Short mmCIF file of C-alpha atoms in Angstrom, two decimals:
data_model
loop_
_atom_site.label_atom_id
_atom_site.label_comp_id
_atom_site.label_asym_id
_atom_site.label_seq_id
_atom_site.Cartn_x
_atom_site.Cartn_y
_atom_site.Cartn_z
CA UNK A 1 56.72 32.68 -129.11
CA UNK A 2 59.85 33.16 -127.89
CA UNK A 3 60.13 33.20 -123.46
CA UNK A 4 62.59 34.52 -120.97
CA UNK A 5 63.75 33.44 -117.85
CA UNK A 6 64.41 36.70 -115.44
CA UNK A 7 66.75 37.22 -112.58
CA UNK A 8 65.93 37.40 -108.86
CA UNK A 9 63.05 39.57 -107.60
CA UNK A 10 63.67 42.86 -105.95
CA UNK A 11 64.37 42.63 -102.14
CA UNK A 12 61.06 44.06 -100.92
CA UNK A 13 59.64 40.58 -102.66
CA UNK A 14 62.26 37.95 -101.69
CA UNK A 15 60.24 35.12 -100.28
CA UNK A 16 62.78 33.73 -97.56
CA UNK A 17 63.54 30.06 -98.27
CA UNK A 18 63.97 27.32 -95.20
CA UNK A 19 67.28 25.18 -95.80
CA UNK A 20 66.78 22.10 -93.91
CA UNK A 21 69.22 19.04 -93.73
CA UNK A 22 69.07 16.19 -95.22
CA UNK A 23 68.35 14.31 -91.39
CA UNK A 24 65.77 16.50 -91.00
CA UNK A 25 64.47 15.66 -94.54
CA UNK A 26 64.21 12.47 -94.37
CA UNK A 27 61.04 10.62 -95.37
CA UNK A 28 59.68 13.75 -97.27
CA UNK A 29 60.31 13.89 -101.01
CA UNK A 30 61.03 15.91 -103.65
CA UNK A 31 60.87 15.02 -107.73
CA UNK A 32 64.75 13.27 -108.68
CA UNK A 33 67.77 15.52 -109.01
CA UNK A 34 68.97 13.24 -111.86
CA UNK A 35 65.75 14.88 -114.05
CA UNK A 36 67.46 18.26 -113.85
CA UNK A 37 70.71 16.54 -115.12
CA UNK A 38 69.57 14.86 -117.39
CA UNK A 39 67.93 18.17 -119.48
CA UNK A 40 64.60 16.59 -118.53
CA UNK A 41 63.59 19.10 -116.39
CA UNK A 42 63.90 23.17 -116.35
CA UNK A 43 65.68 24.07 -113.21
CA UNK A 44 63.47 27.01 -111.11
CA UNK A 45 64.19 28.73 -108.26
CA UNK A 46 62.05 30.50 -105.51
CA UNK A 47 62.17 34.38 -106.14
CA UNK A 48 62.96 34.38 -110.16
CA UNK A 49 60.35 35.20 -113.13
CA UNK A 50 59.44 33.18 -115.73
CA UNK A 51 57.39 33.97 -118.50
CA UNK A 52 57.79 36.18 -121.98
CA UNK A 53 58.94 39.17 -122.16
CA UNK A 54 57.87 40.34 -124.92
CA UNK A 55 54.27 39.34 -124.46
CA UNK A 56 54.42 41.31 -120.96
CA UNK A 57 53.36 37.96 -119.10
CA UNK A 58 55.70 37.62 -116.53
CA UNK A 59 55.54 35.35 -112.91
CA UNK A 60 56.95 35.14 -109.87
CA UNK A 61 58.01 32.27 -108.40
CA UNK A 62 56.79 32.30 -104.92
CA UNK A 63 56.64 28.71 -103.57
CA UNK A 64 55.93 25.12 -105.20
CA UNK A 65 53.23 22.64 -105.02
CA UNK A 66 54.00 19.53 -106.31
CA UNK A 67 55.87 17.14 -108.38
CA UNK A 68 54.89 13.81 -110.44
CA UNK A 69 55.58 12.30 -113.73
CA UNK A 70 54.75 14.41 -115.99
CA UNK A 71 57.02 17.65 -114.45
CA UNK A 72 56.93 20.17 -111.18
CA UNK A 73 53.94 22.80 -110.30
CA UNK A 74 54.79 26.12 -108.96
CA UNK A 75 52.55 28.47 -106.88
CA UNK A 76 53.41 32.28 -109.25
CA UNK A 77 52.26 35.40 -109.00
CA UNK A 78 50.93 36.62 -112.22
CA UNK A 79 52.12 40.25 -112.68
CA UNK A 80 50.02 41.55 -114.79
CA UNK A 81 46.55 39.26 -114.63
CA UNK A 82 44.50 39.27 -118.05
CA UNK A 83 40.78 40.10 -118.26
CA UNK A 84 39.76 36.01 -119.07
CA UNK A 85 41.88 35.00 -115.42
CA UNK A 86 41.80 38.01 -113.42
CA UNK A 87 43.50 36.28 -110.25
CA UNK A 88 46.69 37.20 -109.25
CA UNK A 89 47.56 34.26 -108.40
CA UNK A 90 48.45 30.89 -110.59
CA UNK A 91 49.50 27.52 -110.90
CA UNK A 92 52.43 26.96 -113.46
CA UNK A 93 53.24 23.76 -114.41
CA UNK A 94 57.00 22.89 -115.84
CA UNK A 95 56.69 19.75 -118.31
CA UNK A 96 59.24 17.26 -118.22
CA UNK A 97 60.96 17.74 -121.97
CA UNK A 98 58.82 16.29 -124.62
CA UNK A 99 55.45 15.43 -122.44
CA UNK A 100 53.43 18.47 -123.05
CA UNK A 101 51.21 16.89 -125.99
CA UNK A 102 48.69 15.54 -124.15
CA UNK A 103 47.63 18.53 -122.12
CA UNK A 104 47.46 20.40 -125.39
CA UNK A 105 45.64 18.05 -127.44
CA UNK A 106 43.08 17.93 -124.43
CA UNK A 107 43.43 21.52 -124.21
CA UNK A 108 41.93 21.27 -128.09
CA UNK A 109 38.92 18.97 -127.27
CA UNK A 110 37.48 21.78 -125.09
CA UNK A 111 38.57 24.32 -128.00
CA UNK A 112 37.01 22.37 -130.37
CA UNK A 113 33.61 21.73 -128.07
CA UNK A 114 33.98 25.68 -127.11
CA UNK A 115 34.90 25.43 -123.59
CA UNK A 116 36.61 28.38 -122.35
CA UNK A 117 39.06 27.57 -119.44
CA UNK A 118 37.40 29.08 -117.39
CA UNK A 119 34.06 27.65 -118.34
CA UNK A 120 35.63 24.18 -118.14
CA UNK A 121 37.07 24.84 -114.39
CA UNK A 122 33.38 26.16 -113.37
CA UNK A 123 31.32 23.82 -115.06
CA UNK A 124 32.98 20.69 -115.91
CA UNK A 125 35.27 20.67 -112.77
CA UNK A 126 38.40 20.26 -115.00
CA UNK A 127 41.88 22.57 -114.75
CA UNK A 128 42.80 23.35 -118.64
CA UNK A 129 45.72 25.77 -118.97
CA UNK A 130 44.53 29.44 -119.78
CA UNK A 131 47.70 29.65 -121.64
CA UNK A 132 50.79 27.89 -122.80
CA UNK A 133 54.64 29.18 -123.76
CA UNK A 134 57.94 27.78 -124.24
CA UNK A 135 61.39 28.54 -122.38
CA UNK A 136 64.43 27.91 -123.20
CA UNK A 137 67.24 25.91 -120.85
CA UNK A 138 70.24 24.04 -120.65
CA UNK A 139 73.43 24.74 -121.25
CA UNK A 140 73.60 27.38 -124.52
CA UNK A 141 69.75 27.61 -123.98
CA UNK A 142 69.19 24.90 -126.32
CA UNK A 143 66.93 22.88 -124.87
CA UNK A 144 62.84 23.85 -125.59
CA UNK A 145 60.52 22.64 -122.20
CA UNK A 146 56.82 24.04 -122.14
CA UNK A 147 55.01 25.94 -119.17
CA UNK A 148 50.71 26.20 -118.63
CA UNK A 149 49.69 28.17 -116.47
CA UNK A 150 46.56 27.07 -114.31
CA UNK A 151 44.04 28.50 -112.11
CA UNK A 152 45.45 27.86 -108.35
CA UNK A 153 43.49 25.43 -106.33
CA UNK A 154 43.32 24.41 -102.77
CA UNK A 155 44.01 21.04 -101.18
CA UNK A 156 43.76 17.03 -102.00
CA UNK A 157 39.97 15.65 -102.26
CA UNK A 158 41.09 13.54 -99.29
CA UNK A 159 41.96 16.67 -97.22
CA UNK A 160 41.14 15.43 -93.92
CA UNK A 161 41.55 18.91 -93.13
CA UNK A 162 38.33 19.97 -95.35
CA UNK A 163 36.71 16.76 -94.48
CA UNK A 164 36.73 17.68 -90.92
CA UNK A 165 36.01 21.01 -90.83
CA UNK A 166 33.01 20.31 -93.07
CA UNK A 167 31.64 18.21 -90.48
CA UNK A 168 32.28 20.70 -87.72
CA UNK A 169 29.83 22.33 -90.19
CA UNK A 170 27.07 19.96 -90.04
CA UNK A 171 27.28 19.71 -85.92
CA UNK A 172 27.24 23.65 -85.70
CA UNK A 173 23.78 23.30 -86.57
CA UNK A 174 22.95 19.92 -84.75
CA UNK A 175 22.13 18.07 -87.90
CA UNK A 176 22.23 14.52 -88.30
CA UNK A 177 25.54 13.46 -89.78
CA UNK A 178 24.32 10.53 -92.17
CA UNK A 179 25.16 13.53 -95.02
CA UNK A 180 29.04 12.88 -93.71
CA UNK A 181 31.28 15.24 -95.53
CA UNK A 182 33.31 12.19 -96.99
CA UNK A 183 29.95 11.18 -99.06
CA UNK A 184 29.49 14.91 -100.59
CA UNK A 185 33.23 14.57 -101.85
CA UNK A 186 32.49 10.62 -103.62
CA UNK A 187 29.77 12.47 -105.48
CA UNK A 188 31.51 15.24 -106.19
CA UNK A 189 34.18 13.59 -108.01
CA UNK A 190 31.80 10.81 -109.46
CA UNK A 191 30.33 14.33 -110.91
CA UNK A 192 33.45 15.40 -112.28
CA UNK A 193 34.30 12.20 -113.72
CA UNK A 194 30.97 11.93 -115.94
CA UNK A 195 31.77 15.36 -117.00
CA UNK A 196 35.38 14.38 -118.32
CA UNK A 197 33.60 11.03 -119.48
CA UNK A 198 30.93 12.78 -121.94
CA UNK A 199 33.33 14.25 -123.43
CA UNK A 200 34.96 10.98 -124.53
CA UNK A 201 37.98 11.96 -122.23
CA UNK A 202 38.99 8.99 -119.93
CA UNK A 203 41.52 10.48 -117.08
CA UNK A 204 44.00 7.19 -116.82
CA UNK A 205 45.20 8.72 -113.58
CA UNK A 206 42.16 9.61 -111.44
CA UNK A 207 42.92 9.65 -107.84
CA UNK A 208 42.73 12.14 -105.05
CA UNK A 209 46.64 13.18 -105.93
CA UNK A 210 44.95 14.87 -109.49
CA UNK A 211 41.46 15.69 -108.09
CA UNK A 212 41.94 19.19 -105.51
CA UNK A 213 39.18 21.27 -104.35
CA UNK A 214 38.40 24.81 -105.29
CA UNK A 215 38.35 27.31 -103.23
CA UNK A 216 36.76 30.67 -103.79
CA UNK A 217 38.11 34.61 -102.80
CA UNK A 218 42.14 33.15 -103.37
CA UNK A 219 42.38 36.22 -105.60
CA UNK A 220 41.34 38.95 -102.42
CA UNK A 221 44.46 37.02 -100.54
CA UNK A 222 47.37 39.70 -100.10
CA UNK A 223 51.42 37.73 -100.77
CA UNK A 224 51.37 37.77 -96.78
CA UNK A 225 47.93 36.16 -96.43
CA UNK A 226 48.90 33.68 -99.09
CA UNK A 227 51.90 32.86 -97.81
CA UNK A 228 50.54 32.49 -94.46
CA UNK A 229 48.10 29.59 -96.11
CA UNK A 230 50.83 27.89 -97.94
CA UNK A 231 53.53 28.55 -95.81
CA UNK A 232 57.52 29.62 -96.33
CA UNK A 233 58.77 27.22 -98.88
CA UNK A 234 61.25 24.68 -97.22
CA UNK A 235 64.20 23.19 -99.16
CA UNK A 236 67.34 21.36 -99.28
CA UNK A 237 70.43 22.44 -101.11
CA UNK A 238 71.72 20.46 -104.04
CA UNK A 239 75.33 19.73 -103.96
CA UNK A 240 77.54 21.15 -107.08
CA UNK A 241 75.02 21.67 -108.85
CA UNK A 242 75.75 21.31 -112.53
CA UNK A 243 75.52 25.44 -113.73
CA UNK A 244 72.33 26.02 -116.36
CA UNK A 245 71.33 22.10 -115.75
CA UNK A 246 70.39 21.76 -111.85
CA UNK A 247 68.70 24.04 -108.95
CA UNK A 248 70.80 25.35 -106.45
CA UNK A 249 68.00 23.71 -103.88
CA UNK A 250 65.47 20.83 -104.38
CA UNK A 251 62.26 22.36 -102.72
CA UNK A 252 59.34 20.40 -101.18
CA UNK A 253 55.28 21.01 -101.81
CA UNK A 254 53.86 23.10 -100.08
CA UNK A 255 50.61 22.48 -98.20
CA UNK A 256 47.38 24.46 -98.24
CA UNK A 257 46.82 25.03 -94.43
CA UNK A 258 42.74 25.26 -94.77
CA UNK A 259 42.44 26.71 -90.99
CA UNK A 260 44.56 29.58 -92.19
CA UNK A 261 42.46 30.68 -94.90
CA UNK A 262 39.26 29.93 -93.35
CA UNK A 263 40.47 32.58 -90.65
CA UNK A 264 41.85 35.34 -93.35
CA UNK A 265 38.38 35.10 -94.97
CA UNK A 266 36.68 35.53 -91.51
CA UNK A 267 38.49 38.52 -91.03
CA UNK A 268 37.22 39.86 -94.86
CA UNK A 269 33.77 38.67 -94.22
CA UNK A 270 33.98 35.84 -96.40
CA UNK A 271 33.75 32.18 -96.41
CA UNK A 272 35.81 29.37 -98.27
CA UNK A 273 32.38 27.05 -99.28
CA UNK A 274 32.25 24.76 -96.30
CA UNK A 275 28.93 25.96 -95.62
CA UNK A 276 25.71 24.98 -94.44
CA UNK A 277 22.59 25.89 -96.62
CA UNK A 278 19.12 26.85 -95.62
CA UNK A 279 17.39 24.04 -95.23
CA UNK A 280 20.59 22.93 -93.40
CA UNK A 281 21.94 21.19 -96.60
CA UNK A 282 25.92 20.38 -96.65
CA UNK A 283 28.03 21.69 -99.08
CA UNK A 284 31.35 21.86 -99.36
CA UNK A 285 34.25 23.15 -101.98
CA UNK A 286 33.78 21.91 -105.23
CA UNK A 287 36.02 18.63 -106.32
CA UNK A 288 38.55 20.03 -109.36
CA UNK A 289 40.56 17.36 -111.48
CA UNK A 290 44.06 18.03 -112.61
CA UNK A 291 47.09 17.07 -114.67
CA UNK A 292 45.55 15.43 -118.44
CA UNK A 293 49.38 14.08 -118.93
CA UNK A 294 48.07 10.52 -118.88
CA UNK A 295 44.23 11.62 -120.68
CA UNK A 296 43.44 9.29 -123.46
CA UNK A 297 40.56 10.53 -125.86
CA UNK A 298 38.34 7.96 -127.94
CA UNK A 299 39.60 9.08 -131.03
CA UNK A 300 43.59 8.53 -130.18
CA UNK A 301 45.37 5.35 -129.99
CA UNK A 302 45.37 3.82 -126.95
CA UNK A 303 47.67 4.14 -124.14
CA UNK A 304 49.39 2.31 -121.65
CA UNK A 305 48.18 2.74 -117.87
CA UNK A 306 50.52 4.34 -116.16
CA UNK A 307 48.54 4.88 -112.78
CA UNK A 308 50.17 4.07 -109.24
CA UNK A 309 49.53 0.15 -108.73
CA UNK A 310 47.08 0.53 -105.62
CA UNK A 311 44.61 2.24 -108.17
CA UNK A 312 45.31 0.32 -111.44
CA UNK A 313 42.51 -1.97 -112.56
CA UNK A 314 43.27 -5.58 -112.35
CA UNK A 315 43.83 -6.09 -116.25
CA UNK A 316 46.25 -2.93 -116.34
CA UNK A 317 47.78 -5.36 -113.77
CA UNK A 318 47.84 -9.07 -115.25
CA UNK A 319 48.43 -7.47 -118.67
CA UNK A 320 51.82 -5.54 -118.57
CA UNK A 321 51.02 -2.92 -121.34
CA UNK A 322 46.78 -3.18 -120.37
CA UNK A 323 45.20 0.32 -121.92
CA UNK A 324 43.25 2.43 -120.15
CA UNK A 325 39.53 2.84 -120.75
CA UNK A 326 36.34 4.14 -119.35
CA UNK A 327 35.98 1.12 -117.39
CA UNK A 328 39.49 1.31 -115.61
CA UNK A 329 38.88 5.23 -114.82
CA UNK A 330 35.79 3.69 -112.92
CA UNK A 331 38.21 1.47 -110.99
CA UNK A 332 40.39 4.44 -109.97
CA UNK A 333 36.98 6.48 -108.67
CA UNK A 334 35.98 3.25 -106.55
CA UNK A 335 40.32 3.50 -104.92
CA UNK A 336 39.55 6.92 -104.64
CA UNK A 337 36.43 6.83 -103.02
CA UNK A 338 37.67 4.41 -100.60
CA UNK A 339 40.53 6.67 -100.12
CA UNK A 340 38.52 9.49 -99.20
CA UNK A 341 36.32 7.76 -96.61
CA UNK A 342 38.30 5.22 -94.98
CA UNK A 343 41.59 7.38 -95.27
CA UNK A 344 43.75 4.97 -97.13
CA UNK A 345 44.39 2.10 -100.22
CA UNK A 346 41.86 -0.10 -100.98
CA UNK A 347 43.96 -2.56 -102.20
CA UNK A 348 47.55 -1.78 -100.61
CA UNK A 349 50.80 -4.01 -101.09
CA UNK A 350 52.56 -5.56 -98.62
CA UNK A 351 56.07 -4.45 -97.10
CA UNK A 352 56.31 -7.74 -95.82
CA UNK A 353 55.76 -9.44 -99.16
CA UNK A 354 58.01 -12.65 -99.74
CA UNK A 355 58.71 -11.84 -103.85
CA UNK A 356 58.77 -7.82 -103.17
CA UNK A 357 56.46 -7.20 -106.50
CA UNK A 358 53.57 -4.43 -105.26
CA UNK A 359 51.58 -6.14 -108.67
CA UNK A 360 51.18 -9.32 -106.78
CA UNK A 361 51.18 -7.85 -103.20
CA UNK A 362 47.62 -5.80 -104.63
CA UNK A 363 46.44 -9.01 -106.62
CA UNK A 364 46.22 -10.48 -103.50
CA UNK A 365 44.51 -8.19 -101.76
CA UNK A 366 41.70 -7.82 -104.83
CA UNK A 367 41.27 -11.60 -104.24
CA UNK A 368 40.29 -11.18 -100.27
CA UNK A 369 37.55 -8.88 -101.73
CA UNK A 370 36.41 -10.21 -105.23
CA UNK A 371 37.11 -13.88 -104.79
CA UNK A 372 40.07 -15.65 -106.76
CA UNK A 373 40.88 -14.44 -110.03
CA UNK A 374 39.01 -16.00 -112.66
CA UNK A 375 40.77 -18.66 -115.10
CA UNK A 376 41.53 -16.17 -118.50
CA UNK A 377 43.17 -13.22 -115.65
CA UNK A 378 44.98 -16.53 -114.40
CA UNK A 379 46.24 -17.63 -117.24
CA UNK A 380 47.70 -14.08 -118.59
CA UNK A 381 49.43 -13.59 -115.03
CA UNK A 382 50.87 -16.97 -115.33
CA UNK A 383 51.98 -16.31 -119.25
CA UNK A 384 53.09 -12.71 -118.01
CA UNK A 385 55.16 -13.73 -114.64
CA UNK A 386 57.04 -16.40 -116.73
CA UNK A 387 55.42 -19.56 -115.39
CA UNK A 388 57.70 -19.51 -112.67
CA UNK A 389 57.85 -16.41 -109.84
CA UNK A 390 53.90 -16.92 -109.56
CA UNK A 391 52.61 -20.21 -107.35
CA UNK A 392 48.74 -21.02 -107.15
CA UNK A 393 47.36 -23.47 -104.99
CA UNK A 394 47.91 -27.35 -106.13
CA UNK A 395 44.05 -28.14 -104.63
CA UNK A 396 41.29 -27.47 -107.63
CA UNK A 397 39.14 -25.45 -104.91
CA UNK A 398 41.21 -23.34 -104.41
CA UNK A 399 43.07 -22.51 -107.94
CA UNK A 400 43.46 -18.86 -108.50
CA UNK A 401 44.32 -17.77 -104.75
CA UNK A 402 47.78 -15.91 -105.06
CA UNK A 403 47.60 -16.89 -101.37
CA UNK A 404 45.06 -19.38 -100.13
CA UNK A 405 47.03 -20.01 -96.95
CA UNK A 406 47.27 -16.32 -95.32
CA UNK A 407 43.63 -15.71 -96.90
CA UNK A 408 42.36 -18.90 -94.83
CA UNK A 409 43.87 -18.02 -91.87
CA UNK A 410 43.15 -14.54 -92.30
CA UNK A 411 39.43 -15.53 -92.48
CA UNK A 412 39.89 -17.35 -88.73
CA UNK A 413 40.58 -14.54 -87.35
CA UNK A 414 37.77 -12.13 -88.84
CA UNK A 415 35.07 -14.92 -89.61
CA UNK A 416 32.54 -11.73 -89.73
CA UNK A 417 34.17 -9.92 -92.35
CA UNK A 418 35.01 -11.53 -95.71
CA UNK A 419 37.89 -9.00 -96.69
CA UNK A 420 40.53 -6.73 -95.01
CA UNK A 421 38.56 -4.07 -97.03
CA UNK A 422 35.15 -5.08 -95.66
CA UNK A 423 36.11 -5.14 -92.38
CA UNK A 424 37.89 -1.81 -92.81
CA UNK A 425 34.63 -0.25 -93.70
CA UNK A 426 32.87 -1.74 -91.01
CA UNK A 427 35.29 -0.05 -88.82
CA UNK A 428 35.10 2.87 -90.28
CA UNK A 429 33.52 6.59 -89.03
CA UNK A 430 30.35 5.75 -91.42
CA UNK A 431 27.20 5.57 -89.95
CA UNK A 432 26.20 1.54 -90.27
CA UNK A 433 23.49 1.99 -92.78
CA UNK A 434 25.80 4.17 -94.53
CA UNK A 435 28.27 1.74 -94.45
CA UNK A 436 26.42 -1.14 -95.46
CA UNK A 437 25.77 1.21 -99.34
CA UNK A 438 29.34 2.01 -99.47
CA UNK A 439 30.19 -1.77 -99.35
CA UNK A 440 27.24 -2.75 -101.83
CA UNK A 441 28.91 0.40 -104.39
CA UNK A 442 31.96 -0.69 -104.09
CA UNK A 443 31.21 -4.29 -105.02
CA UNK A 444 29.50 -3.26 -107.89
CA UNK A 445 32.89 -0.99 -109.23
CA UNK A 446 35.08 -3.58 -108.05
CA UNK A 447 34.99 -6.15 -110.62
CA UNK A 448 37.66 -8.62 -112.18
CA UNK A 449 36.28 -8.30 -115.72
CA UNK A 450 35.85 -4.15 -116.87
CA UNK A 451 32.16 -4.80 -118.71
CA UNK A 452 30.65 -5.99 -115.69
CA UNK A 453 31.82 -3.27 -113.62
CA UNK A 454 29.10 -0.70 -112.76
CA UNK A 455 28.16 2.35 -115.07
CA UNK A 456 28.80 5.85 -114.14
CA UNK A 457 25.34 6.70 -114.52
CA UNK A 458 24.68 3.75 -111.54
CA UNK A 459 27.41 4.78 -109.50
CA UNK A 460 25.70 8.28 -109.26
CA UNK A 461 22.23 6.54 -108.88
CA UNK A 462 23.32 4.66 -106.02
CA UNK A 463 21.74 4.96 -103.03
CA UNK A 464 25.32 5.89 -101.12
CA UNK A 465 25.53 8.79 -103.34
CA UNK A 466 22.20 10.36 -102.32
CA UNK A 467 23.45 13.21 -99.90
CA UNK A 468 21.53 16.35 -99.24
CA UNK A 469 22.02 19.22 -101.68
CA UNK A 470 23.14 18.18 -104.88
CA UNK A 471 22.07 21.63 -106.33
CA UNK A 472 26.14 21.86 -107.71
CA UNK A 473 24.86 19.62 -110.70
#
């Protein structure tokens, strides 16, 4: 199938584009300029099509979303919507040159169990391209990249936005807020993950970055109303670009302004899921996972974790090329749980760390919560960091510590709390009772060895997990 790349829009449908300086940049990022020069990455612009021409599927480029490893997403307008995804408006997501497998060999598992797209984005919570087609780039337009196109969701699971606005819900109605919006979200994407998980699909990158929330009625949104929700697209300009290779401008994600839609669909009569239900039971927007790039299936060979450190299971840590399993996805759903209702890392590195390696910086921190890291994780750290940049404790007591000193007098200072983490959750907005669960789950996901780490099944069983209204199921 051969695809075309189109020129700019007409005038009437320029979306204006915010140059900002590099000062006033600063500290917000965009994906690396040297991807576009090095062919890795197709170069788009703000107010071009994409698409094939001779297939009439054509999109407009209208802002963009985000960026990662695996390529850029842009928010489109589809042109001419098909009867299987009516809505207007899509996700398209530009793979970085040559990593496009994976999302179509997942794509095939669904195929193959006979789940529709759509079917898979209603049911099992999972965003599977409707469609996928290749353009050409580069100078000569020799170089092949892929594009899916996806159904358009709404914000981050950790949306404080949502969060808060779904317990503005709950004390509309004067209802006790033990069913905190937080806990609705853990089970939501504990749901999601089972779903994914019985289908012998582990994630490898599950965390709130790849898990977004649905939002219904984005379809009735007019190009005003949905740029007023995701605002004008704000960018810096790329100097000299290289011609056919790089952008003329790098542009940043955009970010779904919740209030702003929940007032458009006032104004239509309609409301964006953060309800409350009869029998005053919460429910909010259902939790969506994203980007397969990194999905491993239990019929492929296995791959290398590639997940950011502060969710990586401790033996994707202590062994450099650790796989990912089942049992590691069920690591990155206890950082992303803790994420969601404390509002950051579970296990975060230190800036002020003396060797500067994040690996040992979060080691550390899994120790304060888990105890010191048993003698076969020792040894393959030691055999790994080369005998020498790694320094446990001479006293036999204390052996496996990265760093018995801080941790001891760490533990003068907070002699109720046995872990940064524990007394972060103490601190926290939870209720106590509530509180008290989420520290008993999380011990029982947070484990040094991966078969002694809680089941999904138990995760979902778990007391925590019990909110009000789990009719979504």
């Amino acid at each position: 199938m051969s695809a075309a790349r189109e020129g700019e829009g007409s005038p009437s449908n320029t979306i204006p584009v915010v140059l900002i300086t590099k000062d006033e940049a600063r500290g917000r990022r965009t994906e690396d300029r040297d991807l576009y020069s090095s062919g890795q990455l197709f170069p788009i612009e703000i107010n071009t099509e994409i698409g094939v021409k001779k297939a009439d599927r054509i999109f407009h480029v209208i802002s963009k979303l985000g960026h990662g490893t695996y390529g850029t997403v842009w928010l489109v307008e589809d042109t001419k919507p098909p009867a299987n995804a009516p809505s207007r408006w899509k996700a398209i997501k530009m793979h970085r040159r040559g990593t496009a497998d994976t999302d179509l060999r997942v794509s095939k598992e669904f195929k193959r169990a006979g789940i529709s797209p759509e079917k898979a984005l209603t049911e099992y919570q999972v965003a599977i391209p409707y469609e996928q087609f290749p353009i050409k780039g580069g100078p000569g337009g020799k170089t092949t990249y892929t594009c899916s196109v996806l159904p358009l969701l709404g914000p981050r699971v950790d949306s404080r936005q949502v969060l808060r606005l779904s317990n503005e819900a709950l004390c509309s109605r004067d209802l006790d807020r033990n069913d905190h919006a937080s806990l609705f979200a853990c089970r939501q994407i504990a749901l999601a993950l089972r779903k994914l998980h019985n289908m012998g699909i582990a994630h490898g990158d599950f965390r709130p970055a790849n898990i977004l929330y649905y939002l219904p009625h984005l379809e009735k949104l007019s190009r005003d109303e949905i740029m007023q929700v995701y605002g004008q697209p704000e960018a810096v300009e790329v100097e000299d670009p290289e011609p056919f290779r790089e952008p003329d401008h790098l542009v940043f994600p955009a970010r779904c302004d919740v209030y702003a839609l929940k007032e458009i669909l006032a104004r239509k009569n309609l409301d964006m899921g953060l309800v409350v239900g009869q029998a005053g039971l919460l429910q909010v927007p259902r939790a969506t996972v994203i980007d397969m790039g990194s999905a491993w299936h239990h019929s492929w060979e296995p791959r290398r974790s590639l997940i950011p450190v502060h969710y990586k299971a401790p033996e994707c840590i202590i062994r450099r090329h650790g796989h990912m399993s089942v049992e590691s996805d069920l690591w990155a759903l206890g950082c992303s749980m803790v994420k969601i209702c404390l509002g950051h890392a579970a296990f975060p590195d230190s800036r002020k760390s003396v060797d500067r390696c994040p690996e040992t910086d979060v080691l550390a921190e899994m120790e304060y919560f888990l105890g010191p890291i048993p003698v076969p994780c020792r040894n393959a750290w030691k055999e790994r960091d080369g005998k020498e940049q790694t320094v446990f404790p001479s006293n036999p007591a204390h052996v496996g510590f990265l760093r018995y000193s801080a941790l001891k007098k760490w533990r003068k200072r907070h002699k109720k709390a046995k872990s940064p983490l524990r007394l972060a959750v103490m601190q926290s907005e939870l209720p106590k009772e509530k509180a008290d669960m989420f520290l008993d789950l999380v011990q029982g996901i947070f484990r040094w060895f991966p078969d002694q780490r809680m089941s999904l099944e138990e995760i979902l069983g778990h007391p925590f997990l019990q909110v009000s209204d789990a009719s979504s199921e």
